[in-house]
């Protein structure tokens, strides 16, 4: 896939962030070159504060001096702006379904995993583990026997789902989540995750595992310190 040079296209992100990765992967699928600007969220740049004054978070896509924020919104913008690989389905109902499941993973799934992982309350951890297990079962049932959530090719839901394939197992390792919610316990979801991680376009955009491990470990240390 030949890369298309887009003058003035910049992405503000954090390398270890699954949210930033979504956008990088979408741009890679489209073959659009961009300038990547690494942010330090402990010391946010003036550029980030200028172009995302409401949330002050990454990712932010700058295109022709205009800012687009929120990773799912950015992915749709990328899909509609550049020709080539189709990230979302063209048929309206299938497009609506893709949006639903992408939001399900981005909000319901990731939020539940995140709050369960970082709580030190045993009762909340147990309840959260049960909720995560049910969410993963729901995704397993939706995947059925498809290669990807969208069918035979990588699509919108899969891009958002890279969190489950790559970030979730590392988080599981760092914080010691119960084996009950290990992705290996969900055969179809696990096979999908391995298929996803084996794609060159995904591998080429993922951050080093050690960077993600270090970021999660630092967050765990901060959480531990906060409870003392």
CSV table of C-alpha atoms in Angstrom, one decimal:
chain,number,residue,atom,x,y,z
A,1,UNK,CA,0.0,0.0,0.0
A,2,UNK,CA,1.6,3.2,-1.1
A,3,UNK,CA,1.6,6.0,1.5
A,4,UNK,CA,-0.2,9.2,0.6
A,5,UNK,CA,1.6,12.3,1.8
A,6,UNK,CA,-0.8,14.7,3.5
A,7,UNK,CA,0.7,18.1,4.1
A,8,UNK,CA,0.1,19.5,7.6
A,9,UNK,CA,-1.4,16.3,9.0
A,10,UNK,CA,-0.3,15.8,12.6
A,11,UNK,CA,-1.3,13.4,15.3
A,12,UNK,CA,-0.8,14.2,19.0
A,13,UNK,CA,-0.6,11.0,21.0
A,14,UNK,CA,1.0,8.9,23.6
A,15,UNK,CA,2.9,5.9,22.3
A,16,UNK,CA,1.6,3.4,24.9
A,17,UNK,CA,-2.0,4.5,24.6
A,18,UNK,CA,-4.6,2.3,23.0
A,19,UNK,CA,-6.6,5.4,22.1
A,20,UNK,CA,-3.7,6.9,20.1
A,21,UNK,CA,-3.0,3.5,18.5
A,22,UNK,CA,-6.5,3.3,17.1
A,23,UNK,CA,-5.9,6.5,15.1
A,24,UNK,CA,-2.4,5.4,14.0
A,25,UNK,CA,-3.8,2.1,12.7
A,26,UNK,CA,-6.6,3.8,10.8
A,27,UNK,CA,-4.1,6.1,9.1
A,28,UNK,CA,-1.9,3.2,8.3
A,29,UNK,CA,-4.9,1.3,6.7
A,30,UNK,CA,-5.6,4.3,4.6
A,31,UNK,CA,-1.9,4.7,3.7
A,32,UNK,CA,-1.8,8.3,4.8
A,33,UNK,CA,1.5,9.7,6.1
A,34,UNK,CA,1.4,12.0,9.1
A,35,UNK,CA,3.7,13.7,11.6
A,36,UNK,CA,3.4,12.0,15.0
A,37,UNK,CA,3.9,14.2,18.1
A,38,UNK,CA,4.5,12.4,21.3
A,39,UNK,CA,2.8,14.0,24.3
A,40,UNK,CA,3.7,14.0,28.0
A,41,UNK,CA,0.4,14.0,29.9
A,42,UNK,CA,2.3,14.9,33.1
A,43,UNK,CA,3.5,18.1,31.3
A,44,UNK,CA,1.0,18.8,28.5
A,45,UNK,CA,2.2,20.8,25.5
A,46,UNK,CA,0.7,24.1,24.6
A,47,UNK,CA,-0.3,22.5,21.3
A,48,UNK,CA,-2.5,20.0,23.1
A,49,UNK,CA,-4.0,22.6,25.4
A,50,UNK,CA,-4.7,24.8,22.3
A,51,UNK,CA,-6.3,22.2,20.2
A,52,UNK,CA,-8.2,20.2,22.8
A,53,UNK,CA,-9.0,22.8,25.5
A,54,UNK,CA,-12.1,20.9,26.7
A,55,UNK,CA,-10.7,17.4,27.6
A,56,UNK,CA,-6.9,18.1,27.3
A,57,UNK,CA,-6.4,14.5,26.3
A,58,UNK,CA,-4.9,12.6,23.4
A,59,UNK,CA,-5.4,11.7,20.6
A,60,UNK,CA,-5.8,14.9,18.7
A,61,UNK,CA,-5.7,14.9,14.9
A,62,UNK,CA,-4.7,18.2,13.3
A,63,UNK,CA,-5.7,18.5,9.6
A,64,UNK,CA,-5.4,21.8,7.8
A,65,UNK,CA,-5.2,23.6,11.1
A,66,UNK,CA,-8.4,22.1,12.3
A,67,UNK,CA,-8.5,19.7,15.3
A,68,UNK,CA,-10.5,16.5,15.5
A,69,UNK,CA,-10.7,14.9,19.0
A,70,UNK,CA,-11.9,11.6,20.5
A,71,UNK,CA,-10.5,8.5,18.9
A,72,UNK,CA,-13.8,7.0,17.5
A,73,UNK,CA,-14.7,10.3,16.0
A,74,UNK,CA,-11.2,10.7,14.5
A,75,UNK,CA,-11.4,7.2,12.9
A,76,UNK,CA,-14.7,8.1,11.2
A,77,UNK,CA,-13.3,11.3,10.0
A,78,UNK,CA,-10.3,9.5,8.5
A,79,UNK,CA,-12.6,7.0,6.8
A,80,UNK,CA,-14.7,9.7,5.3
A,81,UNK,CA,-11.8,12.0,4.3
A,82,UNK,CA,-9.4,9.7,2.5
A,83,UNK,CA,-10.1,7.2,-0.2
A,84,UNK,CA,-8.9,3.6,-0.2
A,85,UNK,CA,-9.4,1.0,2.5
A,86,UNK,CA,-13.0,1.1,3.9
A,87,UNK,CA,-12.9,1.0,7.7
A,88,UNK,CA,-16.7,1.2,8.3
A,89,UNK,CA,-19.3,-0.7,6.3
A,90,UNK,CA,-21.0,1.2,3.5
A,91,UNK,CA,-24.5,-0.3,4.1
A,92,UNK,CA,-26.3,1.9,6.7
A,93,UNK,CA,-27.5,-0.9,9.0
A,94,UNK,CA,-24.1,-2.7,9.1
A,95,UNK,CA,-22.5,0.7,9.7
A,96,UNK,CA,-24.8,1.3,12.7
A,97,UNK,CA,-24.0,-2.1,14.1
A,98,UNK,CA,-20.2,-1.4,13.8
A,99,UNK,CA,-20.7,1.8,15.7
A,100,UNK,CA,-22.7,0.1,18.4
A,101,UNK,CA,-20.0,-2.6,19.0
A,102,UNK,CA,-17.2,-0.2,18.8
A,103,UNK,CA,-18.8,2.0,21.5
A,104,UNK,CA,-19.6,-1.2,23.5
A,105,UNK,CA,-15.9,-2.1,23.6
A,106,UNK,CA,-14.6,1.5,24.0
A,107,UNK,CA,-17.0,2.4,26.8
A,108,UNK,CA,-18.7,-0.6,28.5
A,109,UNK,CA,-15.9,-3.1,28.1
A,110,UNK,CA,-12.8,-0.9,28.6
A,111,UNK,CA,-14.4,1.0,31.5
A,112,UNK,CA,-15.3,-2.2,33.4
A,113,UNK,CA,-11.9,-3.7,32.8
A,114,UNK,CA,-10.2,-0.5,33.9
A,115,UNK,CA,-12.2,0.0,37.1
A,116,UNK,CA,-11.8,-3.7,38.0
A,117,UNK,CA,-8.1,-3.7,37.4
A,118,UNK,CA,-7.3,-0.7,39.6
A,119,UNK,CA,-9.5,-1.3,42.6
A,120,UNK,CA,-8.1,-2.7,45.8
A,121,UNK,CA,-11.5,-3.4,47.3
A,122,UNK,CA,-11.9,-7.2,47.1
A,123,UNK,CA,-15.7,-7.0,46.9
A,124,UNK,CA,-15.6,-4.6,44.0
A,125,UNK,CA,-12.8,-6.6,42.3
A,126,UNK,CA,-15.0,-9.8,42.5
A,127,UNK,CA,-18.1,-8.0,41.2
A,128,UNK,CA,-16.1,-6.4,38.4
A,129,UNK,CA,-14.5,-9.7,37.4
A,130,UNK,CA,-18.0,-11.2,37.0
A,131,UNK,CA,-19.0,-8.2,34.8
A,132,UNK,CA,-15.9,-8.5,32.7
A,133,UNK,CA,-16.5,-12.2,32.2
A,134,UNK,CA,-20.1,-11.5,31.0
A,135,UNK,CA,-18.8,-8.7,28.6
A,136,UNK,CA,-16.3,-11.1,27.1
A,137,UNK,CA,-18.9,-13.7,26.6
A,138,UNK,CA,-21.1,-11.2,24.9
A,139,UNK,CA,-18.3,-10.3,22.5
A,140,UNK,CA,-17.6,-14.0,21.9
A,141,UNK,CA,-21.2,-14.6,21.0
A,142,UNK,CA,-21.2,-11.6,18.6
A,143,UNK,CA,-18.0,-12.7,16.9
A,144,UNK,CA,-19.5,-16.2,16.2
A,145,UNK,CA,-17.3,-17.9,13.5
A,146,UNK,CA,-16.3,-14.7,11.7
A,147,UNK,CA,-12.6,-13.9,11.1
A,148,UNK,CA,-13.1,-10.4,12.3
A,149,UNK,CA,-16.1,-8.5,13.8
A,150,UNK,CA,-16.9,-7.0,10.5
A,151,UNK,CA,-16.5,-10.2,8.5
A,152,UNK,CA,-13.5,-11.3,6.5
A,153,UNK,CA,-11.5,-8.1,6.9
A,154,UNK,CA,-10.2,-5.8,9.6
A,155,UNK,CA,-12.8,-3.1,10.4
A,156,UNK,CA,-13.9,-0.4,12.8
A,157,UNK,CA,-14.8,-2.8,15.7
A,158,UNK,CA,-11.5,-4.7,15.4
A,159,UNK,CA,-9.5,-1.4,15.5
A,160,UNK,CA,-11.1,-0.5,18.8
A,161,UNK,CA,-10.8,-4.2,19.9
A,162,UNK,CA,-7.0,-4.2,19.6
A,163,UNK,CA,-7.1,-3.1,23.3
A,164,UNK,CA,-8.4,-6.6,24.2
A,165,UNK,CA,-5.9,-8.4,22.0
A,166,UNK,CA,-2.8,-6.4,23.1
A,167,UNK,CA,-3.3,-4.2,26.1
A,168,UNK,CA,-5.6,-6.4,28.1
A,169,UNK,CA,-3.3,-9.4,28.5
A,170,UNK,CA,-0.5,-7.0,29.7
A,171,UNK,CA,-2.8,-5.3,32.2
A,172,UNK,CA,-3.9,-8.8,33.3
A,173,UNK,CA,-0.3,-9.6,34.0
A,174,UNK,CA,0.6,-6.4,35.8
A,175,UNK,CA,-2.4,-6.2,38.2
A,176,UNK,CA,-3.0,-9.9,38.7
A,177,UNK,CA,-6.6,-10.1,37.5
A,178,UNK,CA,-8.3,-13.5,38.1
A,179,UNK,CA,-7.7,-16.2,35.6
A,180,UNK,CA,-11.5,-16.3,35.0
A,181,UNK,CA,-11.2,-13.3,32.7
A,182,UNK,CA,-8.1,-14.3,30.8
A,183,UNK,CA,-8.8,-13.9,27.1
A,184,UNK,CA,-7.6,-17.5,26.6
A,185,UNK,CA,-10.7,-18.7,28.3
A,186,UNK,CA,-12.8,-17.4,25.4
A,187,UNK,CA,-11.7,-19.5,22.4
A,188,UNK,CA,-13.2,-17.5,19.6
A,189,UNK,CA,-12.2,-14.2,21.1
A,190,UNK,CA,-8.7,-15.5,21.7
A,191,UNK,CA,-8.3,-16.9,18.1
A,192,UNK,CA,-9.6,-13.5,16.8
A,193,UNK,CA,-7.0,-11.7,19.0
A,194,UNK,CA,-4.1,-13.8,17.7
A,195,UNK,CA,-5.3,-13.3,14.1
A,196,UNK,CA,-5.5,-9.6,14.7
A,197,UNK,CA,-2.0,-9.4,16.2
A,198,UNK,CA,-0.6,-11.4,13.3
A,199,UNK,CA,-1.6,-8.7,10.8
A,200,UNK,CA,1.5,-6.7,9.6
A,201,UNK,CA,-0.5,-3.5,9.6
A,202,UNK,CA,-1.3,-4.0,13.3
A,203,UNK,CA,2.2,-5.2,14.3
A,204,UNK,CA,3.8,-2.2,12.6
A,205,UNK,CA,1.7,0.3,14.6
A,206,UNK,CA,1.8,-1.3,18.1
A,207,UNK,CA,4.0,0.1,20.8
A,208,UNK,CA,6.7,-2.1,22.4
A,209,UNK,CA,5.2,-4.4,25.0
A,210,UNK,CA,7.8,-3.2,27.6
A,211,UNK,CA,6.5,0.4,27.2
A,212,UNK,CA,3.0,-0.6,28.0
A,213,UNK,CA,4.1,-2.9,30.8
A,214,UNK,CA,6.1,0.0,32.3
A,215,UNK,CA,3.1,2.4,32.0
A,216,UNK,CA,0.8,0.0,33.7
A,217,UNK,CA,3.4,-0.7,36.4
A,218,UNK,CA,3.8,3.0,37.1
A,219,UNK,CA,0.1,3.4,37.4
A,220,UNK,CA,-0.1,0.5,39.8
A,221,UNK,CA,2.6,2.1,41.9
A,222,UNK,CA,0.7,5.4,42.0
A,223,UNK,CA,-2.5,3.6,43.0
A,224,UNK,CA,-0.7,1.7,45.7
A,225,UNK,CA,0.8,4.9,47.1
A,226,UNK,CA,-2.6,6.6,47.0
A,227,UNK,CA,-4.1,4.0,49.3
A,228,UNK,CA,-1.3,4.3,51.9
